[in-house]
Amino acid sequence: KGNPGKRERPIPIDMVCAFDIETTYLPDIEQSFMYVWQFQLGDHTIMGRTWEEFMDLLMQIRTGLKTTERLIVYVHNLSYEFQFLRGIYPFTEKEVFCMDRRKIARCEMYNAIEFKCSYIHSNMSLDEYCKKMGCEIRKLTGTFDYDKIRYPWTPITKSELMYCINDVKSLVEALAKE
């Protein structure tokens, strides 16, 4: 029955999930920070404005999983999000798989949640990937002002909210169709 020397591998939960953040760049201090995050957990979209809220969500998910289970979460361009995640979680070498310097293919948190790069998986932009998969939900390209400086307390308009939500919903739809 398999290799007795290997540890038992966790069983992936049968649910397509996605995570994304939106950031603002402050040119005066050459610094970017996250002002909103969105997490697609199957059919449910969860959003927050702070890393503390995100970590609370991960802890709730972790608590709900059996020790033999793992939740796989796709991130389109994980290498970018990872630069922020490493500031809030102390990754070990065993928890991160890099294909090259600053090219993150996967990372693991709390021995329960695994983030995988859907850009590396698809080798396409999110917009191209959704078009190829024939998705009904699409990334709302060209509708978002990236130069606008937003903070976690900045109100988000309905169109900005839909842009954020469509990023994770469209990725989940594309992966599910594939």
CSV table of C-alpha atoms in Angstrom, one decimal:
chain,number,residue,atom,x,y,z
A,1,LYS,CA,0.0,0.0,0.0
A,2,GLY,CA,2.2,2.8,-1.2
A,3,ASN,CA,5.5,3.9,0.1
A,4,PRO,CA,5.5,3.3,3.9
A,5,GLY,CA,8.3,5.9,4.3
A,6,LYS,CA,6.2,8.8,3.0
A,7,ARG,CA,3.9,10.8,5.2
A,8,GLU,CA,0.2,10.7,4.6
A,9,ARG,CA,-0.9,13.3,2.1
A,10,PRO,CA,-3.9,15.4,2.9
A,11,ILE,CA,-7.1,14.9,0.9
A,12,PRO,CA,-8.1,18.0,-1.2
A,13,ILE,CA,-11.6,19.3,-0.5
A,14,ASP,CA,-13.8,19.0,-3.6
A,15,MET,CA,-14.5,22.7,-4.0
A,16,VAL,CA,-13.0,25.3,-6.4
A,17,CYS,CA,-11.8,28.4,-4.5
A,18,ALA,CA,-10.0,31.6,-5.4
A,19,PHE,CA,-8.3,34.5,-3.7
A,20,ASP,CA,-7.3,37.9,-4.9
A,21,ILE,CA,-6.3,41.3,-3.5
A,22,GLU,CA,-6.5,44.8,-4.8
A,23,THR,CA,-3.7,47.2,-3.9
A,24,THR,CA,-2.8,50.8,-4.0
A,25,TYR,CA,0.6,52.2,-4.8
A,26,LEU,CA,1.9,55.3,-3.0
A,27,PRO,CA,4.5,56.9,-5.3
A,28,ASP,CA,5.8,59.3,-2.7
A,29,ILE,CA,7.1,56.4,-0.5
A,30,GLU,CA,7.3,53.8,-3.3
A,31,GLN,CA,5.1,51.4,-1.3
A,32,SER,CA,2.0,49.3,-2.1
A,33,PHE,CA,-0.6,48.0,0.3
A,34,MET,CA,-3.7,45.9,0.2
A,35,TYR,CA,-7.0,47.7,0.7
A,36,VAL,CA,-9.5,45.0,-0.2
A,37,TRP,CA,-9.4,41.2,-0.5
A,38,GLN,CA,-11.9,38.7,-2.0
A,39,PHE,CA,-12.1,35.0,-1.4
A,40,GLN,CA,-14.4,32.8,-3.4
A,41,LEU,CA,-15.3,29.7,-1.4
A,42,GLY,CA,-17.3,27.6,-3.9
A,43,ASP,CA,-20.4,29.7,-4.6
A,44,HIS,CA,-19.8,32.2,-1.7
A,45,THR,CA,-17.8,35.4,-2.1
A,46,ILE,CA,-16.3,36.7,1.1
A,47,MET,CA,-14.6,40.1,1.2
A,48,GLY,CA,-12.6,42.1,3.7
A,49,ARG,CA,-10.5,45.2,4.0
A,50,THR,CA,-7.7,44.1,6.4
A,51,TRP,CA,-5.2,41.3,6.8
A,52,GLU,CA,-6.6,40.6,10.3
A,53,GLU,CA,-10.0,39.8,8.7
A,54,PHE,CA,-8.3,37.6,6.2
A,55,MET,CA,-6.3,35.7,8.8
A,56,ASP,CA,-9.6,35.3,10.8
A,57,LEU,CA,-11.2,33.7,7.8
A,58,LEU,CA,-8.3,31.3,7.3
A,59,MET,CA,-8.5,30.3,10.9
A,60,GLN,CA,-12.2,29.6,10.6
A,61,ILE,CA,-11.6,27.5,7.5
A,62,ARG,CA,-8.7,25.7,9.2
A,63,THR,CA,-10.9,24.9,12.3
A,64,GLY,CA,-13.6,23.5,10.0
A,65,LEU,CA,-11.2,21.1,8.2
A,66,LYS,CA,-10.3,17.6,9.4
A,67,THR,CA,-6.5,17.1,9.9
A,68,THR,CA,-6.5,14.9,6.8
A,69,GLU,CA,-8.2,17.6,4.6
A,70,ARG,CA,-6.7,20.4,2.6
A,71,LEU,CA,-8.4,23.4,0.9
A,72,ILE,CA,-6.9,24.3,-2.5
A,73,VAL,CA,-7.2,28.0,-3.3
A,74,TYR,CA,-6.2,29.4,-6.7
A,75,VAL,CA,-4.6,32.8,-7.1
A,76,HIS,CA,-4.1,34.4,-10.5
A,77,ASN,CA,-0.4,35.5,-10.2
A,78,LEU,CA,0.4,34.1,-6.8
A,79,SER,CA,3.9,35.6,-7.0
A,80,TYR,CA,2.3,39.0,-6.5
A,81,GLU,CA,0.0,38.1,-3.6
A,82,PHE,CA,2.8,36.1,-2.0
A,83,GLN,CA,4.9,39.2,-1.5
A,84,PHE,CA,2.1,40.5,0.8
A,85,LEU,CA,1.2,37.1,2.4
A,86,ARG,CA,4.8,36.6,3.5
A,87,GLY,CA,4.5,39.8,5.5
A,88,ILE,CA,1.6,38.3,7.6
A,89,TYR,CA,2.6,34.6,7.8
A,90,PRO,CA,6.0,33.1,8.6
A,91,PHE,CA,6.4,30.7,5.7
A,92,THR,CA,9.0,27.9,6.1
A,93,GLU,CA,11.0,26.6,3.1
A,94,LYS,CA,8.8,23.4,3.1
A,95,GLU,CA,5.6,25.5,2.7
A,96,VAL,CA,6.7,27.3,-0.5
A,97,PHE,CA,7.4,25.9,-3.9
A,98,CYS,CA,9.2,28.3,-6.3
A,99,MET,CA,9.8,27.7,-10.0
A,100,ASP,CA,12.3,30.5,-10.1
A,101,ARG,CA,13.3,33.5,-8.0
A,102,ARG,CA,10.0,35.3,-7.1
A,103,LYS,CA,8.0,32.9,-9.2
A,104,ILE,CA,5.8,31.1,-6.7
A,105,ALA,CA,3.9,28.1,-7.9
A,106,ARG,CA,2.3,27.2,-4.6
A,107,CYS,CA,2.4,27.9,-0.9
A,108,GLU,CA,0.8,26.4,2.1
A,109,MET,CA,-0.5,28.0,5.3
A,110,TYR,CA,-1.4,26.3,8.6
A,111,ASN,CA,-0.9,22.8,7.1
A,112,ALA,CA,-4.5,23.1,5.8
A,113,ILE,CA,-4.8,25.7,3.1
A,114,GLU,CA,-2.8,25.5,-0.1
A,115,PHE,CA,-2.6,28.4,-2.5
A,116,LYS,CA,-1.8,27.5,-6.2
A,117,CYS,CA,-0.9,29.9,-9.0
A,118,SER,CA,-3.6,29.7,-11.7
A,119,TYR,CA,-1.5,31.9,-14.0
A,120,ILE,CA,1.2,29.2,-14.1
A,121,HIS,CA,-1.5,26.6,-14.5
A,122,SER,CA,-3.2,28.3,-17.4
A,123,ASN,CA,-0.3,30.3,-18.9
A,124,MET,CA,-2.8,33.0,-19.8
A,125,SER,CA,-4.1,36.3,-18.4
A,126,LEU,CA,-7.3,35.9,-16.4
A,127,ASP,CA,-9.3,37.5,-19.2
A,128,GLU,CA,-7.8,35.2,-21.9
A,129,TYR,CA,-8.4,32.1,-19.6
A,130,CYS,CA,-12.0,33.0,-19.0
A,131,LYS,CA,-12.6,33.6,-22.8
A,132,LYS,CA,-11.0,30.3,-23.6
A,133,MET,CA,-13.1,28.4,-21.1
A,134,GLY,CA,-16.3,30.1,-22.3
A,135,CYS,CA,-17.1,31.6,-19.0
A,136,GLU,CA,-20.3,33.6,-18.5
A,137,ILE,CA,-18.7,35.7,-15.7
A,138,ARG,CA,-15.7,37.7,-17.0
A,139,LYS,CA,-13.0,39.9,-15.6
A,140,LEU,CA,-14.2,43.5,-16.0
A,141,THR,CA,-11.2,44.8,-17.9
A,142,GLY,CA,-11.0,48.5,-18.6
A,143,THR,CA,-13.5,49.4,-15.9
A,144,PHE,CA,-11.1,50.0,-13.0
A,145,ASP,CA,-9.0,53.1,-12.2
A,146,TYR,CA,-5.7,51.7,-10.9
A,147,ASP,CA,-4.3,55.2,-10.3
A,148,LYS,CA,-6.9,56.1,-7.7
A,149,ILE,CA,-5.4,55.8,-4.2
A,150,ARG,CA,-7.7,53.7,-2.0
A,151,TYR,CA,-7.3,52.8,1.7
A,152,PRO,CA,-9.0,50.0,3.7
A,153,TRP,CA,-11.5,52.7,4.9
A,154,THR,CA,-12.2,54.2,1.4
A,155,PRO,CA,-15.8,53.5,0.4
A,156,ILE,CA,-15.9,51.2,-2.6
A,157,THR,CA,-18.4,52.0,-5.4
A,158,LYS,CA,-20.7,49.4,-6.8
A,159,SER,CA,-18.7,49.1,-10.1
A,160,GLU,CA,-15.4,48.7,-8.1
A,161,LEU,CA,-17.1,46.1,-6.0
A,162,MET,CA,-18.3,44.2,-9.1
A,163,TYR,CA,-14.7,44.4,-10.5
A,164,CYS,CA,-13.3,42.8,-7.3
A,165,ILE,CA,-16.0,40.1,-7.2
A,166,ASN,CA,-15.7,39.2,-10.8
A,167,ASP,CA,-12.0,38.5,-10.5
A,168,VAL,CA,-12.5,35.6,-8.1
A,169,LYS,CA,-15.9,34.4,-9.5
A,170,SER,CA,-14.6,34.3,-13.1
A,171,LEU,CA,-11.5,32.4,-12.0
A,172,VAL,CA,-13.6,29.8,-10.1
A,173,GLU,CA,-15.9,29.4,-13.2
A,174,ALA,CA,-12.9,28.9,-15.5
A,175,LEU,CA,-11.3,26.3,-13.3
A,176,ALA,CA,-14.6,24.5,-12.8
A,177,LYS,CA,-15.2,24.4,-16.6
A,178,GLU,CA,-11.7,23.1,-17.1
